[in-house]
Coordinates of C-alpha atoms in Angstrom, one line a residue:
M1 CA 26.3 -253.1 77.5
R2 CA 28.1 -255.9 76.4
A3 CA 26.4 -258.5 73.8
R4 CA 26.1 -262.1 74.9
Q5 CA 27.6 -264.8 73.1
A6 CA 26.3 -265.9 69.3
H7 CA 23.4 -268.3 70.5
R8 CA 22.4 -265.9 73.1
P9 CA 20.9 -262.3 71.4
P10 CA 21.7 -259.5 74.1
R11 CA 19.2 -259.0 77.1
L12 CA 18.7 -255.4 75.9
L13 CA 17.1 -256.6 72.8
G14 CA 13.6 -257.2 74.6
G15 CA 13.7 -253.2 75.5
L16 CA 14.9 -252.5 72.1
Y17 CA 12.0 -254.0 70.7
D18 CA 9.5 -252.3 72.9
A19 CA 11.2 -248.8 72.1
A20 CA 10.6 -249.6 68.4
A21 CA 7.4 -250.6 68.6
D22 CA 6.6 -247.5 70.8
R23 CA 8.6 -245.2 68.3
A24 CA 10.5 -244.2 71.1
P25 CA 14.2 -242.5 70.6
V26 CA 16.8 -245.0 71.8
L27 CA 20.7 -245.1 71.6
A28 CA 21.9 -248.7 72.1
L29 CA 25.6 -249.2 72.7
A30 CA 26.8 -252.8 72.4
G31 CA 30.1 -254.3 72.6
R32 CA 31.3 -257.1 70.4
E33 CA 34.0 -259.8 70.1
D34 CA 35.4 -260.7 67.2
G35 CA 33.1 -263.1 65.2
D36 CA 29.8 -262.2 67.2
P37 CA 27.1 -262.3 64.8
A38 CA 24.8 -260.3 67.4
V39 CA 24.8 -257.1 65.2
R40 CA 22.1 -259.2 62.9
H41 CA 19.8 -259.0 66.0
L42 CA 20.3 -255.1 66.5
S43 CA 20.3 -254.2 62.9
E44 CA 16.6 -256.1 62.8
V45 CA 15.3 -253.8 65.3
S46 CA 17.1 -250.6 64.7
V47 CA 16.5 -247.4 62.0
F48 CA 20.3 -246.8 62.3
C49 CA 22.7 -249.6 63.0
E50 CA 26.5 -249.3 62.4
P51 CA 30.0 -250.9 63.8
V52 CA 32.7 -248.6 64.7
S53 CA 35.6 -250.1 63.3
R54 CA 38.3 -246.9 64.3
P55 CA 38.4 -244.8 67.3
E56 CA 38.6 -241.7 64.9
R57 CA 35.4 -242.5 63.3
L58 CA 33.5 -242.5 66.5
P59 CA 32.2 -239.1 66.7
D60 CA 30.7 -238.6 63.1
V61 CA 28.8 -242.0 63.6
L62 CA 27.4 -241.1 67.3
D63 CA 26.6 -238.2 65.7
R64 CA 24.3 -239.6 63.0
A65 CA 23.4 -242.0 65.4
V66 CA 21.6 -239.5 67.6
R67 CA 20.2 -237.7 64.6
A68 CA 18.7 -241.1 63.4
A69 CA 17.0 -241.7 66.6
L70 CA 15.6 -238.6 67.3
T71 CA 14.3 -237.9 63.9
E72 CA 13.2 -241.1 62.9
R73 CA 11.8 -242.1 66.3
G74 CA 13.3 -245.1 66.9
V75 CA 16.3 -247.3 67.8
A76 CA 19.9 -246.2 66.9
S77 CA 22.5 -249.0 67.5
L78 CA 26.3 -248.5 67.7
V79 CA 28.5 -251.7 68.0
V80 CA 31.9 -250.9 69.3
P81 CA 34.6 -253.6 69.4
R82 CA 37.2 -254.0 72.4
H83 CA 39.8 -252.2 70.7
V84 CA 37.7 -249.2 70.1
L85 CA 36.6 -249.1 73.6
E86 CA 40.4 -249.3 75.0
A87 CA 41.3 -246.5 72.7
T88 CA 41.9 -242.9 73.7
A89 CA 38.8 -240.8 73.0
P90 CA 39.2 -238.3 70.1
T91 CA 39.2 -234.5 70.7
G92 CA 37.4 -232.1 68.7
P93 CA 33.4 -231.6 68.1
A94 CA 31.4 -234.8 67.2
G95 CA 29.0 -232.6 64.8
D96 CA 27.6 -229.2 64.2
G97 CA 25.6 -229.1 67.5
V98 CA 22.1 -230.6 68.7
P99 CA 20.5 -232.5 65.9
E100 CA 17.6 -230.5 64.2
P101 CA 14.0 -231.7 65.0
A102 CA 12.3 -233.9 62.6
P103 CA 10.2 -231.6 60.3
V104 CA 6.7 -230.8 61.3
P105 CA 4.2 -231.9 58.9
G106 CA 1.8 -229.7 57.7
G107 CA -1.7 -228.9 59.7
P108 CA -5.0 -231.3 59.8
D109 CA -7.1 -231.1 57.0
E110 CA -9.5 -228.4 57.9
R111 CA -12.5 -230.2 55.5
R112 CA -11.7 -233.4 57.7
L113 CA -11.9 -231.6 60.9
R114 CA -15.2 -229.8 60.2
R115 CA -16.3 -233.5 59.3
A116 CA -15.0 -234.7 62.7
A117 CA -16.9 -232.1 64.4
D118 CA -20.1 -232.9 62.6
V119 CA -19.8 -236.6 63.3
L120 CA -19.0 -235.7 67.2
A121 CA -21.7 -233.2 67.5
A122 CA -24.3 -235.7 66.2
G123 CA -23.3 -238.4 68.9
R124 CA -25.4 -238.8 71.8
R125 CA -23.3 -241.1 73.8
P126 CA -19.7 -240.1 73.0
A127 CA -16.5 -241.5 74.6
V128 CA -12.8 -240.7 73.9
V129 CA -9.8 -243.2 74.3
L130 CA -6.4 -241.7 74.6
G131 CA -3.7 -243.7 73.4
N132 CA 0.2 -243.8 73.5
A133 CA 0.8 -241.7 70.6
G134 CA -1.7 -239.2 71.7
R135 CA -0.6 -238.6 75.4
A136 CA 1.0 -235.3 74.3
A137 CA -2.5 -234.4 73.9
A138 CA -4.3 -235.3 77.1
A139 CA -5.4 -231.9 78.3
Q140 CA -6.8 -231.7 75.0
A141 CA -8.8 -234.6 75.1
A142 CA -9.9 -233.9 78.4
G143 CA -11.1 -230.8 77.0
V144 CA -13.0 -232.3 73.9
A145 CA -14.8 -235.0 76.8
S146 CA -15.5 -232.0 78.8
L147 CA -17.4 -230.5 75.6
L148 CA -19.2 -233.3 74.3
G149 CA -20.0 -234.8 78.0
A150 CA -18.2 -237.9 77.2
G151 CA -16.8 -240.5 78.9
V152 CA -12.7 -241.1 78.7
A153 CA -10.8 -244.4 78.6
V154 CA -6.6 -245.0 78.2
T155 CA -4.9 -247.4 76.8
A156 CA -2.6 -249.3 78.7
L157 CA 0.7 -247.8 77.7
A158 CA -0.9 -244.1 78.3
R159 CA -2.2 -245.3 81.7
D160 CA -0.7 -242.4 83.4
A161 CA -1.5 -239.8 80.7
L162 CA -4.8 -238.6 82.7
P163 CA -5.1 -238.9 86.4
D164 CA -7.5 -241.6 88.0
D165 CA -9.1 -239.2 90.2
L166 CA -11.3 -237.9 87.0
P167 CA -14.9 -238.9 87.7
Y168 CA -15.5 -239.4 84.0
Q169 CA -12.1 -241.5 83.5
T170 CA -13.0 -245.4 83.3
G171 CA -9.6 -246.8 83.1
V172 CA -7.5 -248.9 81.1
V173 CA -9.2 -250.2 77.6
G174 CA -8.6 -253.8 76.4
R175 CA -9.8 -257.3 76.6
L176 CA -8.1 -257.8 79.8
G177 CA -8.8 -254.3 81.1
S178 CA -11.2 -252.0 82.9
A179 CA -14.9 -253.4 83.5
A180 CA -16.1 -249.5 83.2
A181 CA -13.9 -248.8 80.1
A182 CA -15.5 -252.3 78.2
T183 CA -19.1 -250.7 79.3
L184 CA -17.9 -247.4 77.9
L185 CA -17.3 -248.6 74.5
E186 CA -20.0 -251.0 74.4
E187 CA -22.7 -248.3 75.1
C188 CA -21.4 -245.5 73.2
D189 CA -22.4 -244.3 70.1
T190 CA -19.6 -242.1 69.0
L191 CA -15.9 -242.8 69.6
L192 CA -13.1 -240.2 69.5
L193 CA -9.6 -242.3 69.4
V194 CA -6.6 -239.7 69.9
G195 CA -3.2 -241.4 69.1
A196 CA -4.7 -244.6 69.7
E197 CA -2.2 -246.9 67.7
D198 CA -1.9 -249.2 70.6
L199 CA -5.6 -249.9 71.2
D200 CA -6.3 -253.5 70.3
P201 CA -8.8 -253.5 67.6
A202 CA -10.7 -256.3 68.8
V203 CA -12.3 -254.1 71.5
L204 CA -13.8 -251.7 69.4
P205 CA -17.6 -251.3 68.7
A206 CA -19.0 -253.6 65.6
P207 CA -18.9 -252.0 62.6
G208 CA -21.9 -249.8 61.9
R209 CA -22.9 -249.7 65.2
C210 CA -20.5 -246.7 66.2
R211 CA -19.1 -243.6 64.4
I212 CA -15.3 -243.4 64.9
V213 CA -13.4 -240.4 64.4
A214 CA -9.3 -241.2 64.7
V215 CA -6.7 -238.6 65.0
E216 CA -3.7 -240.1 64.4
P217 CA 0.3 -238.4 64.1
E218 CA 1.3 -238.2 60.5
D219 CA 3.6 -240.7 60.7
S220 CA 1.7 -243.4 62.4
P221 CA 1.6 -246.8 60.6
R222 CA -2.2 -247.0 60.2
A223 CA -2.0 -243.6 58.7
A224 CA 0.6 -244.4 56.4
A225 CA -1.2 -247.6 55.3
V226 CA -4.2 -245.1 54.5
R227 CA -2.3 -243.0 52.3
A228 CA -0.9 -246.2 50.4
A229 CA -3.9 -248.1 50.0
G230 CA -6.8 -245.4 50.4
D231 CA -9.5 -245.0 53.1
P232 CA -10.7 -248.3 53.1
C233 CA -14.1 -247.5 55.3
P234 CA -14.8 -243.6 54.2
D235 CA -18.6 -243.8 55.5
A236 CA -17.4 -245.6 58.8
A237 CA -15.0 -243.5 60.1
V238 CA -13.1 -239.7 60.0
R239 CA -9.1 -239.9 59.9
V240 CA -7.7 -236.7 60.8
T241 CA -3.6 -237.1 60.5
G242 CA -1.3 -234.9 62.1
D243 CA 0.0 -233.9 65.4
P244 CA -2.9 -234.8 68.0
S245 CA -2.3 -232.0 70.0
A246 CA -2.6 -229.4 67.1
A247 CA -5.2 -231.1 65.6
L248 CA -7.7 -231.1 69.0
E249 CA -6.7 -227.4 69.2
A250 CA -8.0 -226.9 65.8
L251 CA -11.2 -229.3 66.4
I252 CA -12.3 -227.9 69.9
P253 CA -13.5 -224.4 68.2
L254 CA -15.6 -226.4 65.8
L255 CA -17.5 -228.1 68.9
R256 CA -20.2 -226.7 70.9
R257 CA -20.9 -227.6 74.5
S258 CA -23.6 -230.3 75.1
T259 CA -26.3 -229.4 77.3
D260 CA -27.5 -232.9 77.9
R261 CA -25.2 -234.3 80.7
A262 CA -27.4 -237.4 81.1
W263 CA -24.9 -239.6 79.5
R264 CA -21.9 -237.9 81.5
D265 CA -23.9 -238.6 84.5
H266 CA -24.5 -242.1 83.6
V267 CA -20.6 -242.8 82.9
E268 CA -19.6 -240.9 86.4
D269 CA -22.1 -243.5 88.1
T270 CA -20.6 -246.2 86.2
V271 CA -17.1 -245.4 87.4
R272 CA -18.2 -244.8 90.9
I273 CA -19.9 -248.2 90.9
W274 CA -16.7 -250.0 89.5
R275 CA -14.3 -248.3 92.2
A276 CA -16.7 -249.2 95.0
E277 CA -16.7 -252.8 93.7
G278 CA -12.9 -252.9 93.5
R279 CA -12.6 -251.5 97.1
A280 CA -14.6 -254.3 98.3
K281 CA -13.0 -257.0 96.3
A282 CA -9.5 -255.5 97.9
D283 CA -10.7 -255.7 101.5
R284 CA -11.7 -259.4 101.5
Y285 CA -9.2 -262.1 102.2
F286 CA -9.6 -265.9 102.9
G287 CA -7.7 -268.0 105.3
T288 CA -4.3 -266.7 106.2
S289 CA -2.8 -265.6 102.6
V290 CA -2.8 -262.0 101.3
N291 CA -5.3 -260.8 98.8
P292 CA -3.3 -259.6 95.8
R293 CA -5.6 -256.6 95.2
S294 CA -5.2 -255.2 98.8
V295 CA -1.4 -255.1 97.7
V296 CA -1.9 -252.6 94.9
A297 CA -5.0 -251.0 96.8
E298 CA -2.9 -250.2 99.7
L299 CA -0.1 -248.8 97.7
S300 CA -2.5 -246.6 95.7
E301 CA -3.4 -245.0 98.8
R302 CA 0.1 -244.2 99.9
L303 CA 1.8 -243.6 96.5
P304 CA 4.5 -240.8 97.2
D305 CA 4.2 -237.8 94.6
R306 CA 5.4 -238.0 91.4
A307 CA 6.0 -241.7 91.9
V308 CA 7.0 -244.2 88.9
V309 CA 4.7 -247.4 89.0
V310 CA 6.5 -250.2 86.8
T311 CA 4.6 -253.5 86.5
D312 CA 5.1 -256.7 84.5
C313 CA 3.0 -259.1 82.4
G314 CA 0.4 -261.4 84.4
T315 CA -1.6 -261.0 87.1
A316 CA 0.7 -258.2 88.3
L317 CA -0.7 -256.4 85.5
D318 CA -4.5 -257.3 86.5
W319 CA -4.0 -255.8 89.7
W320 CA -2.2 -252.7 88.2
T321 CA -5.0 -252.2 86.1
R322 CA -7.7 -252.7 88.5
H323 CA -6.6 -251.0 91.8
L324 CA -3.8 -248.6 90.8
R325 CA -4.8 -244.9 90.9
L326 CA -2.7 -242.6 89.7
R327 CA -2.4 -239.0 90.4
N328 CA -1.1 -236.2 88.3
G329 CA 2.5 -236.1 87.7
M330 CA 3.0 -239.8 88.4
R331 CA 4.5 -242.2 85.7
S332 CA 3.5 -245.7 84.5
L333 CA 5.7 -248.2 82.7
L334 CA 5.3 -251.6 81.1
S335 CA 6.0 -253.7 78.2
G336 CA 2.8 -253.3 76.4
H337 CA 3.5 -254.2 72.9
L338 CA 5.8 -257.4 73.6
G339 CA 4.2 -258.4 77.2
L340 CA 7.6 -259.6 77.9
P341 CA 8.1 -261.3 81.2
G342 CA 10.8 -260.1 83.4
A343 CA 10.4 -256.8 82.4
A344 CA 9.6 -254.9 85.4
V345 CA 12.7 -254.8 87.3
P346 CA 15.3 -254.1 84.7
Y347 CA 12.6 -251.3 83.6
A348 CA 12.3 -249.9 87.2
V349 CA 16.1 -249.8 87.6
A350 CA 16.3 -247.7 84.4
A351 CA 13.6 -245.6 85.6
K352 CA 15.8 -244.8 88.9
F353 CA 18.9 -244.1 87.0
A354 CA 17.0 -241.8 84.8
V355 CA 15.1 -239.9 87.6
P356 CA 17.0 -240.6 90.6
E357 CA 14.8 -237.9 92.7
R358 CA 11.5 -240.1 92.0
P359 CA 10.3 -242.9 94.1
V360 CA 10.1 -246.1 92.0
I361 CA 7.9 -249.1 92.5
A362 CA 7.8 -252.1 90.5
L363 CA 5.1 -254.6 90.5
V364 CA 6.0 -258.2 89.4
G365 CA 4.6 -261.5 89.8
D366 CA 7.0 -264.7 90.9
G367 CA 7.1 -266.0 87.7
A368 CA 8.2 -262.9 86.0
F369 CA 10.6 -262.1 88.8
Q370 CA 12.4 -265.6 88.0
S371 CA 12.7 -264.6 84.2
G372 CA 15.4 -262.4 85.1
G373 CA 14.4 -260.0 87.8
L374 CA 16.6 -262.0 90.4
N375 CA 19.4 -261.5 88.2
E376 CA 19.2 -257.7 87.9
L377 CA 18.9 -257.4 91.6
I378 CA 22.6 -258.0 91.1
T379 CA 22.9 -254.5 89.4
V380 CA 21.2 -252.8 92.4
R381 CA 23.4 -254.4 94.5
R382 CA 26.4 -253.1 92.5
H383 CA 25.1 -249.8 92.8
L384 CA 23.7 -250.0 96.3
A385 CA 26.0 -247.0 97.9
F386 CA 24.5 -244.8 95.2
L387 CA 21.0 -245.7 95.6
S388 CA 20.7 -246.0 99.3
A389 CA 20.4 -242.2 99.7
L390 CA 17.9 -241.6 97.1
P391 CA 14.2 -241.8 97.7
P392 CA 12.9 -245.6 97.5
L393 CA 13.2 -248.3 94.9
V394 CA 10.7 -251.0 96.0
F395 CA 10.5 -254.5 94.1
C396 CA 7.2 -255.6 95.0
V397 CA 7.1 -259.6 94.2
L398 CA 3.7 -261.0 94.5
N399 CA 4.5 -264.9 95.7
N400 CA 1.5 -267.3 94.8
G401 CA 4.0 -270.3 93.4
D402 CA 2.2 -269.9 89.9
L403 CA 2.1 -268.3 86.6
N404 CA -1.3 -267.0 87.7
R405 CA -2.4 -265.3 84.6
L406 CA -2.0 -268.6 82.5
T407 CA -3.9 -270.8 85.3
W408 CA -6.8 -268.1 84.8
Q409 CA -6.8 -268.2 81.5
R410 CA -7.2 -271.9 81.7
R411 CA -10.1 -271.7 84.1
A412 CA -11.7 -269.1 82.4
A413 CA -11.9 -271.2 79.0
A414 CA -13.1 -273.8 80.5
G415 CA -15.5 -272.0 83.1
D416 CA -14.5 -274.0 85.9
P417 CA -12.3 -272.0 88.6
L418 CA -11.8 -275.1 90.5
I419 CA -9.3 -276.5 87.7
P420 CA -5.9 -277.2 89.7
L421 CA -3.0 -274.8 89.2
S422 CA -1.5 -275.6 86.0
A423 CA 1.7 -273.5 85.6
E424 CA 3.6 -273.8 88.9
V425 CA 7.1 -272.2 89.3
P426 CA 9.8 -273.3 91.5
A427 CA 9.3 -272.1 95.3
M428 CA 11.9 -269.7 96.0
P429 CA 12.3 -267.4 99.3
Y430 CA 12.9 -264.2 97.5
A431 CA 13.3 -262.1 100.7
E432 CA 15.9 -264.5 101.9
W433 CA 17.6 -264.3 98.5
A434 CA 17.7 -260.5 98.3
R435 CA 19.3 -260.5 101.9
L436 CA 21.6 -262.8 100.7
A437 CA 22.6 -260.4 97.7
G438 CA 23.0 -257.8 100.6
L439 CA 19.9 -255.9 99.9
P440 CA 17.4 -254.9 102.5
A441 CA 13.9 -257.0 102.3
V442 CA 10.6 -257.5 104.0
R443 CA 8.3 -260.5 103.8
C444 CA 4.7 -260.1 104.3
D445 CA 2.0 -262.9 104.5
R446 CA -0.4 -261.6 106.9
P447 CA -3.3 -259.5 105.6
R448 CA -4.2 -257.0 108.3
H449 CA -0.2 -256.2 107.8
V450 CA -0.3 -255.3 104.0
A451 CA -1.1 -251.5 105.0
L452 CA 1.6 -251.3 107.6
V453 CA 4.6 -252.8 105.6
W454 CA 3.8 -250.3 102.6
A455 CA 3.8 -247.2 104.8
D456 CA 7.1 -248.6 106.5
V457 CA 8.9 -249.4 103.0
L458 CA 7.7 -246.1 101.3
T459 CA 9.2 -244.2 104.0
R460 CA 12.7 -245.7 103.5
P461 CA 15.4 -244.5 101.3
G462 CA 17.2 -246.9 98.7
P463 CA 16.3 -250.2 97.4
V464 CA 14.1 -252.6 99.0
L465 CA 12.5 -256.0 98.0
L466 CA 9.3 -256.6 99.4
E467 CA 7.4 -259.9 99.1
F468 CA 4.0 -260.3 99.6
V469 CA 2.7 -264.6 100.1
V470 CA -0.3 -264.0 98.1
D471 CA -3.7 -266.1 97.4
G472 CA -3.5 -267.2 94.2
E473 CA -7.2 -268.4 94.3
I474 CA -8.4 -264.7 93.9
P475 CA -9.8 -264.2 90.5
P476 CA -8.9 -261.2 88.3
D477 CA -12.0 -259.7 87.0
W478 CA -12.0 -260.8 83.6
A479 CA -11.9 -264.6 84.9
A480 CA -14.9 -264.4 87.2
V481 CA -16.9 -267.0 85.2
T482 CA -18.9 -268.5 87.7
P483 CA -20.6 -267.5 90.5
S484 CA -17.9 -269.7 92.5
A485 CA -15.2 -267.9 91.1
A486 CA -16.8 -264.2 91.2
V487 CA -17.1 -264.3 95.3
A488 CA -13.6 -262.5 95.0

């Protein structure tokens, strides 16, 4: 990847900041012209950043960069000038083999484990929230929930860690998340957080109303703060630090299976009602515009096995949260920490190159699509010959002519769903633009054709742009502020 001019940081920075926030090992290679100060931007987001001034230095620097990315779980950046890129590659080994993994910290403290088990056993309405740092412990978290008779929610970044067909899985928890997950956190009296560093603290139960057990990786920012300052509320929470999978494996034998399933039955009823309401909302439409809820609901019914579903910010994220149902083996991606508009298209392209054998679907609003997505299709066109023989790569654009999330936030704040659109985006015939670029495209503006269009598109190999002309007057669940708004 080449860095931009001095006044424009490279576009890869958005993805690198997401990777740094997620503590994901990434190696970034950036070109540099003489006098280009873009290296400063890379150094701010990187755990390792070094220019390569001579070709013979490349093997050593590359070896150290990979080691830093893997052991420190972050971004390692190499800045390679033109004369190094044009030089003959040096021969010989770059280092002494595969980098050693980061040292495994000691096991969880047994005293804290027993205290955590006591807190969880005392609860009558337990809940489990699985976060991105705990996704590897998904099976153990489900095991704990089964023993306790608990309901489960996931953070947006851990959306795919547990399948949506679990009857006690309440969906994404967050201020703009699932109503069933919000109810779970409102009603629970005991809460187990598993690697939930990415959970918005604003959705946690009020202090004193719920006892919290947090299982956190040893190197998590929160665990580091606790070690530095001491546990600020020892009576309100139990914190177990260490590998979440190992910690839950050690915790499970200390728990007893609950014989009272009334709470679990209540959670499952809540999920069942919430999903039925979602299906009913997705089936409605007004006039001739497509209900955006139906776009994602119909996709869910037809998702191919092992699909990767990418979403952007805006109301596309609302429908992804509300109506998408992922099965085992499926993946989801989003710009969760930054909420970066326009991330879905490049993320989908990257996912396709990373796992070319898997179907990839990007859900993106028209405003976010105009934030770089249009340009990113040029990359797709460049590799069309390679991509055309692979399983589907679908760019689903929800065209409502508006930055709809901003409009509905304004309407919800004012308590008036009739405030006119406030964040219009320039009109653009997206399907025609894709065809002009040499890519297949489909446009759908008829509500009764949504299912047929998805059925057709998902059986085609290669990339396609799918434009749905959707109704911007359909409110997300969180924005149904008055009876007149709630009809949708």
